[in-house]
Structures are given as C-alpha cells and as structure tokens.
Short mmCIF file of C-alpha atoms in Angstrom, two decimals:
data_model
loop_
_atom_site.label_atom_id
_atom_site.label_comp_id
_atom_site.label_asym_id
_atom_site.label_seq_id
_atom_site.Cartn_x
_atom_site.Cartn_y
_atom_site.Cartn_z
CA UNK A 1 15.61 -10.75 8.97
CA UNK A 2 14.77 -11.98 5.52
CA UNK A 3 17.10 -10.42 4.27
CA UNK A 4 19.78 -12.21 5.60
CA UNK A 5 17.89 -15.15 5.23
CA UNK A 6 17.86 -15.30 1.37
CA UNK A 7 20.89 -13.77 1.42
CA UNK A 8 22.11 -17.19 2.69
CA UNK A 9 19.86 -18.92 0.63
CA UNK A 10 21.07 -17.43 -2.63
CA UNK A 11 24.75 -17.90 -0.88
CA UNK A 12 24.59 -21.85 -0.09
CA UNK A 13 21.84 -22.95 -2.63
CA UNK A 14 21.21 -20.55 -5.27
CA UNK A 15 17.56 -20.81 -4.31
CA UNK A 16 15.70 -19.26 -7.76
CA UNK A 17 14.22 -16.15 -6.67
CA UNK A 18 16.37 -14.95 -3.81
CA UNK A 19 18.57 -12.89 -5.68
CA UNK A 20 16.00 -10.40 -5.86
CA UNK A 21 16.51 -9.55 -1.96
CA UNK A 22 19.78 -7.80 -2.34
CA UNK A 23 18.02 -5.07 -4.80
CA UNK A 24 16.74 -2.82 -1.80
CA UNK A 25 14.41 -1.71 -4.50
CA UNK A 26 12.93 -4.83 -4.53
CA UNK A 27 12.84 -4.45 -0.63
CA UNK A 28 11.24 -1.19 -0.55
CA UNK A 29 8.48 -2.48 -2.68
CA UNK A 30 7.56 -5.64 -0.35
CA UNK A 31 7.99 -2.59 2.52
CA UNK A 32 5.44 -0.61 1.43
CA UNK A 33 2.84 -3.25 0.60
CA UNK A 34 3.55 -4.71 4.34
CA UNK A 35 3.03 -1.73 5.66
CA UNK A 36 0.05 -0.37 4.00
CA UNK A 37 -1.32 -4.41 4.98
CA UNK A 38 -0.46 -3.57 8.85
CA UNK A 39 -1.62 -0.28 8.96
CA UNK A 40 -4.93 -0.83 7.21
CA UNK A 41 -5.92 -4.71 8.66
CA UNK A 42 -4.80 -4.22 12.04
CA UNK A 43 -4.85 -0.27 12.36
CA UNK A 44 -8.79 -1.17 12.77
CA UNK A 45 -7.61 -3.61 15.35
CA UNK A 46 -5.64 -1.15 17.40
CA UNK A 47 -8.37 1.43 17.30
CA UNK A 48 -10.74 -1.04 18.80
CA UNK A 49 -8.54 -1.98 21.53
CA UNK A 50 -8.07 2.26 22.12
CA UNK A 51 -11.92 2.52 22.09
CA UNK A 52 -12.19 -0.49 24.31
CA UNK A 53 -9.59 1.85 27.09
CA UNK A 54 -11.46 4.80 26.61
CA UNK A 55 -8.02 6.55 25.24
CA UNK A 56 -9.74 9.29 23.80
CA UNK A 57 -9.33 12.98 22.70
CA UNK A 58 -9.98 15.46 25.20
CA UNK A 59 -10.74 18.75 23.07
CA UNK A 60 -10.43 22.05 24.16
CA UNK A 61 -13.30 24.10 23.11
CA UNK A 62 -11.36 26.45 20.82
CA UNK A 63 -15.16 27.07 19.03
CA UNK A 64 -14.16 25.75 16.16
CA UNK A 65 -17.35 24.27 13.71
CA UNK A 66 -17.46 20.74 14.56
CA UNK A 67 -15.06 20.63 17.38
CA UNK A 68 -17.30 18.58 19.53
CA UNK A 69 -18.50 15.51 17.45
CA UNK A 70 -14.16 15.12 17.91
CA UNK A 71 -14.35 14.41 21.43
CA UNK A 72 -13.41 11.13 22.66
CA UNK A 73 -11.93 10.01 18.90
CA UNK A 74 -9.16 7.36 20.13
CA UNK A 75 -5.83 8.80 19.92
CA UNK A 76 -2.06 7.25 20.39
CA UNK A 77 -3.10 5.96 17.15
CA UNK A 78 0.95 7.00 16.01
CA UNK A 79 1.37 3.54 17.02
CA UNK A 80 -0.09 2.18 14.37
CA UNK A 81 2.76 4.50 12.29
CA UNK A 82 5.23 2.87 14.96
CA UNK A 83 4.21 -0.44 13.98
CA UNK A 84 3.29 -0.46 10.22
CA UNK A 85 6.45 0.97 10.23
CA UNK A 86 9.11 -1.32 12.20
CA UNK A 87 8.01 -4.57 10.87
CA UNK A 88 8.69 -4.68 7.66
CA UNK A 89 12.08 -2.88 8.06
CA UNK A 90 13.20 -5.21 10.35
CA UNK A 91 12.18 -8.08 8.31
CA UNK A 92 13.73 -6.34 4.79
CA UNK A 93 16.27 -3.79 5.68
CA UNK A 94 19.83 -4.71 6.46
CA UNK A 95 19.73 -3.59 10.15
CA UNK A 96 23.16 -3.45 10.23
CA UNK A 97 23.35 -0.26 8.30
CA UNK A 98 23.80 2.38 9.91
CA UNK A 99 21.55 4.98 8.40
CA UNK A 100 18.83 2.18 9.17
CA UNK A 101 19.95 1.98 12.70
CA UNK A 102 19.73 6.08 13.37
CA UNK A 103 16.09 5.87 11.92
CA UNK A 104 15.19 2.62 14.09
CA UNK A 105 16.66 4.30 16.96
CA UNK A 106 14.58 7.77 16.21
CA UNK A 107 11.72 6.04 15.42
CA UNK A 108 11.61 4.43 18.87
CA UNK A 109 12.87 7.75 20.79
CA UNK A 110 10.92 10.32 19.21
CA UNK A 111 8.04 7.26 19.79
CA UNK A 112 8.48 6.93 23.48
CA UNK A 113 8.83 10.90 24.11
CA UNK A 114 4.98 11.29 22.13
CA UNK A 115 3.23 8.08 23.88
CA UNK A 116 4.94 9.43 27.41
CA UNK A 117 3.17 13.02 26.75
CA UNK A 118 -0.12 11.07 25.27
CA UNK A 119 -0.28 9.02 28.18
CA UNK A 120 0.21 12.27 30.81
CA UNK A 121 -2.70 14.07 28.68
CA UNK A 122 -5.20 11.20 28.39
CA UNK A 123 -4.76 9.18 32.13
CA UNK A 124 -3.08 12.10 34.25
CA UNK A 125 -6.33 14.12 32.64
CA UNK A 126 -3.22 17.44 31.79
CA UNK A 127 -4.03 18.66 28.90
CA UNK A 128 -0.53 20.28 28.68
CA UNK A 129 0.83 16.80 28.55
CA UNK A 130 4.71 16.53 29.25
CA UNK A 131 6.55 19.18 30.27
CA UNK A 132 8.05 21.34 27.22
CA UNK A 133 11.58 21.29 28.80
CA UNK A 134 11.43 17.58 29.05
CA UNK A 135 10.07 17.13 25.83
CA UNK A 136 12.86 19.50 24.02
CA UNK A 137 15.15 17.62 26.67
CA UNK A 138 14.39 14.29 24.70
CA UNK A 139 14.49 16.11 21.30
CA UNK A 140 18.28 17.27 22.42
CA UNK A 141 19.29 13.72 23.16
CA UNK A 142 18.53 12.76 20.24
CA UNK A 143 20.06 15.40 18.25
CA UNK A 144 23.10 14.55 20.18
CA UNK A 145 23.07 10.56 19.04
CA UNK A 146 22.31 10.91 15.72
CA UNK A 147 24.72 14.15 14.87
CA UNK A 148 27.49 12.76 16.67
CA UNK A 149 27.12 9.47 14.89
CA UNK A 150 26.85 11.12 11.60
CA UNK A 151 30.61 12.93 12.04
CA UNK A 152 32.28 10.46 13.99
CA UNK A 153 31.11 6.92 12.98
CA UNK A 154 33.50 5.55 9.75
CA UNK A 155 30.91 3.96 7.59
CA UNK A 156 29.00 7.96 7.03
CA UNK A 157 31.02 8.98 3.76
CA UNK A 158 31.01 10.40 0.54
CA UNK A 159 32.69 9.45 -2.78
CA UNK A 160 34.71 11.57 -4.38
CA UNK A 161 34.11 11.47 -7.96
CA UNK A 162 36.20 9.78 -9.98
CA UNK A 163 38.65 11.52 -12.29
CA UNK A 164 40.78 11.32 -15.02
CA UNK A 165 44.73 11.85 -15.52
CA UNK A 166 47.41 12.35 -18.13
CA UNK A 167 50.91 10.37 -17.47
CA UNK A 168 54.36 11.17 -17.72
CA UNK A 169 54.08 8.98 -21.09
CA UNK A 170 50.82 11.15 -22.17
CA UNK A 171 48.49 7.57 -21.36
CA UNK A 172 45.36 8.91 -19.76
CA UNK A 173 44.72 7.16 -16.49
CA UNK A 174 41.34 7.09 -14.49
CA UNK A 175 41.60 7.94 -11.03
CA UNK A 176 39.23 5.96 -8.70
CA UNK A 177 37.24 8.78 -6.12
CA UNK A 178 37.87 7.49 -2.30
CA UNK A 179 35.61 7.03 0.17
CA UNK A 180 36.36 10.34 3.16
CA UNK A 181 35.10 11.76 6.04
CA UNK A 182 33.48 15.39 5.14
CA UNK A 183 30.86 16.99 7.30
CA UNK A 184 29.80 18.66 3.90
CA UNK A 185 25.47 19.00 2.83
CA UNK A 186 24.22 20.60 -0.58
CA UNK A 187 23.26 24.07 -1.30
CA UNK A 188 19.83 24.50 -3.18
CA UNK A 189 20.28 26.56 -6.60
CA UNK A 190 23.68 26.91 -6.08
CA UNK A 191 26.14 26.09 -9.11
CA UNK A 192 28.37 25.33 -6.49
CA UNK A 193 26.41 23.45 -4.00
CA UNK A 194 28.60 22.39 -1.35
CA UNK A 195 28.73 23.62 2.18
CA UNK A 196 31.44 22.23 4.76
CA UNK A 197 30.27 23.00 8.30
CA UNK A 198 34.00 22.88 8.67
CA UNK A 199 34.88 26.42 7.00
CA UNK A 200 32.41 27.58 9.06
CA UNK A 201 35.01 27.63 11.77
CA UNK A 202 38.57 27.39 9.96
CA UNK A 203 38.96 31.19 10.30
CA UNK A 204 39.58 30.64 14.15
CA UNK A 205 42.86 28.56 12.92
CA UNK A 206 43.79 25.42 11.11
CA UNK A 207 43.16 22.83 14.22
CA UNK A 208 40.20 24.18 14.37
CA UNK A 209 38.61 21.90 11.40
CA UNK A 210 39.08 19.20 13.40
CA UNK A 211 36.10 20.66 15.78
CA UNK A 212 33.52 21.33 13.18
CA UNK A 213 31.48 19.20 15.49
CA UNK A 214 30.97 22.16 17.32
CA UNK A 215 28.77 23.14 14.29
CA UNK A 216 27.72 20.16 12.90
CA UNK A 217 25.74 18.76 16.02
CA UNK A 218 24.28 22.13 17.02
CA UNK A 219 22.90 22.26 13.41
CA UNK A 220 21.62 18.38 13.73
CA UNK A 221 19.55 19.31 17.23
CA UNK A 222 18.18 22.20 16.01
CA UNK A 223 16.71 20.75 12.57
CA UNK A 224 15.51 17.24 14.65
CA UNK A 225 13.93 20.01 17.31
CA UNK A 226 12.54 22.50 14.82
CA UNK A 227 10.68 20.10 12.22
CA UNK A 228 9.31 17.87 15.03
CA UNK A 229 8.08 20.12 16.80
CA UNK A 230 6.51 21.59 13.13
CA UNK A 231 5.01 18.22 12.50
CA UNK A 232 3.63 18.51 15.93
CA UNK A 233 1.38 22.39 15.07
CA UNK A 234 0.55 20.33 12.15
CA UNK A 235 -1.52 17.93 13.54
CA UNK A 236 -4.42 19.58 14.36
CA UNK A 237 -7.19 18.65 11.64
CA UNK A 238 -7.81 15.43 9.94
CA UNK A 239 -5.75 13.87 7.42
CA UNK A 240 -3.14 17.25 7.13
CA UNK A 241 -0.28 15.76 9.14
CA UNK A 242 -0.21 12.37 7.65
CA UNK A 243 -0.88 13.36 4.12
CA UNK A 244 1.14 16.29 4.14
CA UNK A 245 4.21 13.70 6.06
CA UNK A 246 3.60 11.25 3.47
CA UNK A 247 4.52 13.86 0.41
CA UNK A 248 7.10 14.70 2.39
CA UNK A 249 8.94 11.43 3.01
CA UNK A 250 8.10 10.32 -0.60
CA UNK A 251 10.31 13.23 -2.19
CA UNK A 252 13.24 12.12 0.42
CA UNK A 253 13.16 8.99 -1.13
CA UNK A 254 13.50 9.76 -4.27
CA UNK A 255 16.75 11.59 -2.95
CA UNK A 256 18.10 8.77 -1.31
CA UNK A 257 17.72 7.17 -3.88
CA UNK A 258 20.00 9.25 -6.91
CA UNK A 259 21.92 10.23 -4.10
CA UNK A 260 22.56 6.27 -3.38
CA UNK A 261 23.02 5.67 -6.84
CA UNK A 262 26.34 6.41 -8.34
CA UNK A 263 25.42 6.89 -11.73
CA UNK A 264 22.49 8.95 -10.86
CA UNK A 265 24.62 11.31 -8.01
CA UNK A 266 27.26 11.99 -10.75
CA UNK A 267 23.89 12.91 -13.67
CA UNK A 268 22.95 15.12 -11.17
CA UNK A 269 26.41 16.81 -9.92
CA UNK A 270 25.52 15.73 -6.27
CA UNK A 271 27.46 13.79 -3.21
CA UNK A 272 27.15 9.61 -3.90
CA UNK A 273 26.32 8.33 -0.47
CA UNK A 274 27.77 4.98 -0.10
CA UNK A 275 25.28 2.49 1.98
CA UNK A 276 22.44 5.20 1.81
CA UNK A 277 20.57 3.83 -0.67
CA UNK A 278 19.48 1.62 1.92
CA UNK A 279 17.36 4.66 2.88
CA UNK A 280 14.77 3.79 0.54
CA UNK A 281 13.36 0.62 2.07
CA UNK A 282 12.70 2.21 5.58
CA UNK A 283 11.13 5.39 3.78
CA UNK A 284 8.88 2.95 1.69
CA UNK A 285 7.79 1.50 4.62
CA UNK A 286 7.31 4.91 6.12
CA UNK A 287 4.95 5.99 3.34
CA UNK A 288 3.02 2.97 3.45
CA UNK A 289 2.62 3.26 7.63
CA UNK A 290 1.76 7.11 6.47
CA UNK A 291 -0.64 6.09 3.37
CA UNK A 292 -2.37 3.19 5.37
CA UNK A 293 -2.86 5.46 9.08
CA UNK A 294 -4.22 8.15 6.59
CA UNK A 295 -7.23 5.05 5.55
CA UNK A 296 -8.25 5.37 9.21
CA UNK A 297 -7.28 9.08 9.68
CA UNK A 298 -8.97 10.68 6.97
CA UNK A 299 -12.04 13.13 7.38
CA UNK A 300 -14.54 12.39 9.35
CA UNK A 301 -10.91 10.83 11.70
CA UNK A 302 -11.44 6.81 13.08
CA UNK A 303 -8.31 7.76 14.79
CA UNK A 304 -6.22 10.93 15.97
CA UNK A 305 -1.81 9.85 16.08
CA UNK A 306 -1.46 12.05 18.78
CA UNK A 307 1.95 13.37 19.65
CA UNK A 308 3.02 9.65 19.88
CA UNK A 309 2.64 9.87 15.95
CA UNK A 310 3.52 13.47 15.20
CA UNK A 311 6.54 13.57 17.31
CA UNK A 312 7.52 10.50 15.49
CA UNK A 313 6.94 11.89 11.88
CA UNK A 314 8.78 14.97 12.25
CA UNK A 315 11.94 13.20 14.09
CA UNK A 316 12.09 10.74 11.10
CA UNK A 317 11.70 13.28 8.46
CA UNK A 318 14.75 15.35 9.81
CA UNK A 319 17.31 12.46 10.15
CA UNK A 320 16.53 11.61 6.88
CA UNK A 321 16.95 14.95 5.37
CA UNK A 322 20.63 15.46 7.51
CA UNK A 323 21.79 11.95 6.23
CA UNK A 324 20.71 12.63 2.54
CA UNK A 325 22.06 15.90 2.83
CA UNK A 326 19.65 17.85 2.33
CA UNK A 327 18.92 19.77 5.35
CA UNK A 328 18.90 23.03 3.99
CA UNK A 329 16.25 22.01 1.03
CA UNK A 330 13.93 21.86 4.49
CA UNK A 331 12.41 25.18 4.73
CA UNK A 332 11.00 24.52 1.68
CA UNK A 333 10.06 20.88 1.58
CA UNK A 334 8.59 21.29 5.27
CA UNK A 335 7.04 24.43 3.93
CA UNK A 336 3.20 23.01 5.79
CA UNK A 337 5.70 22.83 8.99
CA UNK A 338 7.71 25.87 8.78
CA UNK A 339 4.38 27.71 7.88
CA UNK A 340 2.86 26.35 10.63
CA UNK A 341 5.51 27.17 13.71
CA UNK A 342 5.94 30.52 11.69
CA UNK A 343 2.03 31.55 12.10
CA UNK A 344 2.65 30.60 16.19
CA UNK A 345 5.90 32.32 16.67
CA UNK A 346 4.42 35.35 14.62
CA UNK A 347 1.20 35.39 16.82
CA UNK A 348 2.67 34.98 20.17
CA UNK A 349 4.88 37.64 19.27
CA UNK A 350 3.22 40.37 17.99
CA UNK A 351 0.50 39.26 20.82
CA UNK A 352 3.18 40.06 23.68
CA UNK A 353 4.09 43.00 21.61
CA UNK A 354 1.46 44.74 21.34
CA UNK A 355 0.28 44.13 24.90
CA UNK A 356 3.17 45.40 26.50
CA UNK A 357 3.04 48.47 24.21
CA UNK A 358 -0.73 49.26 23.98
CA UNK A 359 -2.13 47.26 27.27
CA UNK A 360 -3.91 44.86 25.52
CA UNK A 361 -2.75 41.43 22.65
CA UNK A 362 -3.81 42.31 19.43
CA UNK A 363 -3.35 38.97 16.91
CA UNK A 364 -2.56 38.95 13.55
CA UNK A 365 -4.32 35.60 12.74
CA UNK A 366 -7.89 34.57 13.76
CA UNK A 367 -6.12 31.82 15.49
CA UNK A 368 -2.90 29.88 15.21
CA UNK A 369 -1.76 27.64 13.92
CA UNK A 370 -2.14 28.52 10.26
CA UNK A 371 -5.04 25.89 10.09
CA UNK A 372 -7.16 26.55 12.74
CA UNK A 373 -7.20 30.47 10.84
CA UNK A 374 -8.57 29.27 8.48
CA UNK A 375 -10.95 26.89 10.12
CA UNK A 376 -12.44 30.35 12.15
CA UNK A 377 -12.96 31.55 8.24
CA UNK A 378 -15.52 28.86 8.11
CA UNK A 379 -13.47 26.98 5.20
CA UNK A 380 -14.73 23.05 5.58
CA UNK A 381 -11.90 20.98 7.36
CA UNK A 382 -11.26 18.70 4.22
CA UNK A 383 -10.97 22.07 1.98
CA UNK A 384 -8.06 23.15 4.16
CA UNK A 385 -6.56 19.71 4.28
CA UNK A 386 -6.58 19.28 0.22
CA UNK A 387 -5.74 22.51 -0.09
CA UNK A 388 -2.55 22.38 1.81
CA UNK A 389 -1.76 18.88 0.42
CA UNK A 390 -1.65 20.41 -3.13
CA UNK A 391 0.88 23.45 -1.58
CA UNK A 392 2.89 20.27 -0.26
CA UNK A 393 3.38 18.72 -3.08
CA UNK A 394 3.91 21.83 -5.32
CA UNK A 395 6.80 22.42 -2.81
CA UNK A 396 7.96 18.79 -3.26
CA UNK A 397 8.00 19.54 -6.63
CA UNK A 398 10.56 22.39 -6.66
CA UNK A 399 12.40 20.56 -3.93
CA UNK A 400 12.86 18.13 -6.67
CA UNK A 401 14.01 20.47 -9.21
CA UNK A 402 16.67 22.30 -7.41
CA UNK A 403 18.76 19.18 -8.37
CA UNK A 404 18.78 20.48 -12.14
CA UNK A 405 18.43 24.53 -11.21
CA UNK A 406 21.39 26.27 -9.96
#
C-alpha cells in the first residue's frame, strides 16, 4: 500500500524522499527490518496468547535425550512466519505483480493446509493430524494454480537478448530482444543451460508444443509437493528448519535478483525475467519472518511452527525457485530437505524389504529422519542443528556458483 502511496506522492508533488519507493531494493530493505520488528516484538506476544490456549506440543516418546522437557512447547507458532511475513509485503510490494500474487496466494494456501492439520493434532488430540491424501490433495491444488498461471498468464516472460545486425548498406543495427512466452528453466553446469519443457514432447508432432503444459504443470506439482513436504521431515529439532529455510530463501534472492536485473542476467549468460525482480522484496521479508521466528525458535525452542509454518516454508521456497527458474538447482540447494525425505524413503524401504524377505524390518538408520539418527548417536541437538546449517550454506554456496561453472 505504500507503495502506491508515494508512488502518487512522487507523481503529484514530488514529495523529497519518495522516489526511493520505486527501487524494490529500497523496499526489500524496509521488508526485512519490518519483519524481523513483527516477528521478534509481537512473536513473544503470539506465544503468550498460544500458552494462554494451552496449544501445545504433544510429543511422541521416540526416547530421544531431552524429548520430554519439549512437551507442551506452544506450537502453530508458523503464524508468526505468516504474519511477519504478509505485512510488510502488502504494505511495500506492488501487489499487482504477479509473481507477488502466486507467493501471497501460496503463502496463505500452504498456511491454511498446516494450521488445518495443527489444529486436528492439538484440539482433535490425532497425532496423525490431517489426512495425507488431503494434505497432498491441497499441495496438488496448488501446484495446479501456480503452474498453470506460470504458462498461461501474459505478463510470465523472458527477454530475449538483444542482438546486433549488419544492413544491406553494411551499417550495423542493434536489434532490441522481445518479450515471449517460453516454458524454458536453466540447466546447472551446463554451457548450454536451457531446457524447454516443450521439446520434451515435440517428438510426438509439431502441435504438440502447444501442450507442453502437459509437462510443465506435472513438473510444478511435483517440486511444490516434494520440497514441502521436505521442509516438513525437517522440522523436527530446534532452530534446523528455520535456519536452514532462511539460507535457503536468502540464495533465491540473490537470484531474483541478477535474474531481474538486465545487466546482471546478460554478465551471467542467464534468462532476464521482466517484473521478477519484484521477487526480492517478498523474499526479504521472508528472511526477516525466518531470522526473527528463529529469535524465539532457537535451542532451548519458546516456540515450535508446526506444520502451519513448515508447510508454509517449503511451498514458498518452491514457487520461488519455478518462477526464478531454477527448479532444477533444487536438489542441491534443498540438499537439508532432499536429505531428509531421502533418509525416510530409504528407511521405509529397505524396512518393508527386508521384512517381507527375511520376516522381520531391519533399518539402515538408527531412526529417520536424518536428524533424529543422529540425535540416537547422542550428538547435542544444537551440534546437529549448526552442523547442518554450515552443510546448508556450503550448498548455497555452490548453488551460487553454478552461474559462472558450466
């Protein structure tokens, strides 16, 4: 809203000063120190009022060391993510965008879909919370909204670059890139990093590239499923989710941002995004509602986000990684996540495995996920957690350089 407010300011005035609202840099710095001012003054608030309703953890006694001091820690506290978050993009994004408009509309969904299974868990007293099929259900939906908007609305473009020409008359000419339609991501260490989902199906005939959708969206439900879910295993001790969320979402800003930047997208040899540079100011506020949640969240945990936070986290993280383009860097910038789902699928698997084949489970971990191995290993919690925050960001790191090594 203040945007457009000094927006008209600067229009009918020229009020001194109010300029400096259509930098979205600018923006994304009052975002993040609005944020970081929610989540830390009235994140105490909210945790109060949780206390005050007795909307506590219920924990499972998995016999891990220190498992019961835990119990009854107020949870839901994602809305304080929710929150930190919102506010200040409503008050300095331009809400008309629509990149800002997928993430408002995740952020809600994905927010909704976590408080719905928090609530079953905490006040229905089932600790299996909300039904995986309805919870994938919701994930779907989503999937659904945001890839379809991403092919089919007109403002979701790239730039071609621009290019030079010789004349008839040997004058050289510069040739202006246009704005097109192209359901098209980068390749990590690839010289030639482009991918269009649309070869993907032009053997089956030349129409056919008019139906990459068929690919495109299928892709675009399984990432938003996948990494939420993987944000989800995460949270499980203190302080690993949000810290490890908040490297995360930094490094995606910092490729919304060259990827929003002509001059920078063209340095770099990657797609220029026009209108995604708007990105930045909702993941600044992102990492500030990550940073200031992680005050309260931190070991010994005021506060646990619950799937009404994780659910959130992992949604956001994926949109922004399919509009920036960089989907396929997520195996490796998730790499906490993907380890994380990876040590689950691996246990339950060779569990069933080997108990069909011998009679009885075997496991290949002391416990899954990854964390909680390492918890029965009698590491302390904030060990693991700082341990896996320094993996994160050495993985943020390399997801960074892949823009110079191919």
């Amino acid at each position: 809203m203040l945007y457009y407010l000094f927006e008209y300011l600067e229009k009918q005035y020229q009020l001194p000063g109010a300029g400096l609202f259509q930098f979205y840099t600018f923006r994304a710095g009052m975002s993040v120190l609005l944020s970081l001012l929610i989540a830390m003054v009235y994140g105490k608030r909210i945790i109060l009022f949780l206390q005050k309703k007795q909307i506590g953890e219920t924990v499972r006694n998995l016999g891990l060391e220190g498992q019961e001091q835990k119990a009854g820690t107020p949870t839901m506290g994602g809305l304080i993510i929710i929150w930190s978050t919102l506010i200040p993009v409503l008050l300095f994004a331009d809400v008309e965008n629509i990149y800002i408009i997928l993430l408002i509309i995740t952020t809600v969904w994905m927010g909704i879909i976590g408080f719905v299974d928090d609530y079953i868990k905490i006040f229905k007293k089932d600790k299996k919370g909300l039904k995986g099929r309805f919870k994938v259900a919701g994930q779907v939906v989503l999937g659904l909204i945001v890839g379809a908007t991403l092919y089919f609305h007109p403002e979701v473009t790239i730039k071609e670059k621009d290019t030079t020409r010789i004349t008839e008359d040997f004058q050289v000419e510069r040739v202006f890139g246009e704005e097109t339609k192209a359901v098209r991501t980068n390749v990590p260490f690839f010289k030639n990093n482009e991918l269009d989902y649309s070869e993907l199906i032009s053997w089956m005939g030349d129409g056919m590239v008019d139906y990459a959708w068929l690919i495109f969206i299928p892709v675009v439900i399984f990432i938003i499923t996948a990494v939420s879910n993987g944000a989800n295993l995460t949270d499980g001790i203190d302080g690993l989710a949000a810290g490890s969320s908040a490297i995360i979402v930094l490094t995606l800003g910092i490729f919304a941002w060259v990827s929003g930047n002509i001059q920078f997208s063209n340095y770099l040899d990657i797609f220029y995004l026009p209108r995604v540079g708007e990105l930045v100011v909702f993941i600044a506020a992102f990492v500030g509602a990550l940073v200031g949640f992680l005050w309260y969240n931190a070991y010994p945990a005021q506060v646990f986000m619950g799937d009404t936070g994780s659910l959130t986290i992992g949604g956001v993280i994926a949109v922004i990684a399919i509009i920036v383009r960089k989907e396929l860097l997520i195996p490796i910038l998730c790499g906490i996540f993907f380890a994380e789902s990876l040590s689950v699928m691996i246990q339950v698997g060779y569990f069933k495995r080997t108990k069909k084949k011998y009679g009885e489970g075997k496991r290949i971990f002391l416990m899954a996920p990854l964390h909680h191995h390492y918890q029965k290993k009698l590491y302390h919690e904030s060990k693991i957690v700082t341990r896996f925050w320094i993996i994160g960001i050495l993985l943020a790191i390399i997801s960074i350089v892949t823009l110079k090594i191919r």
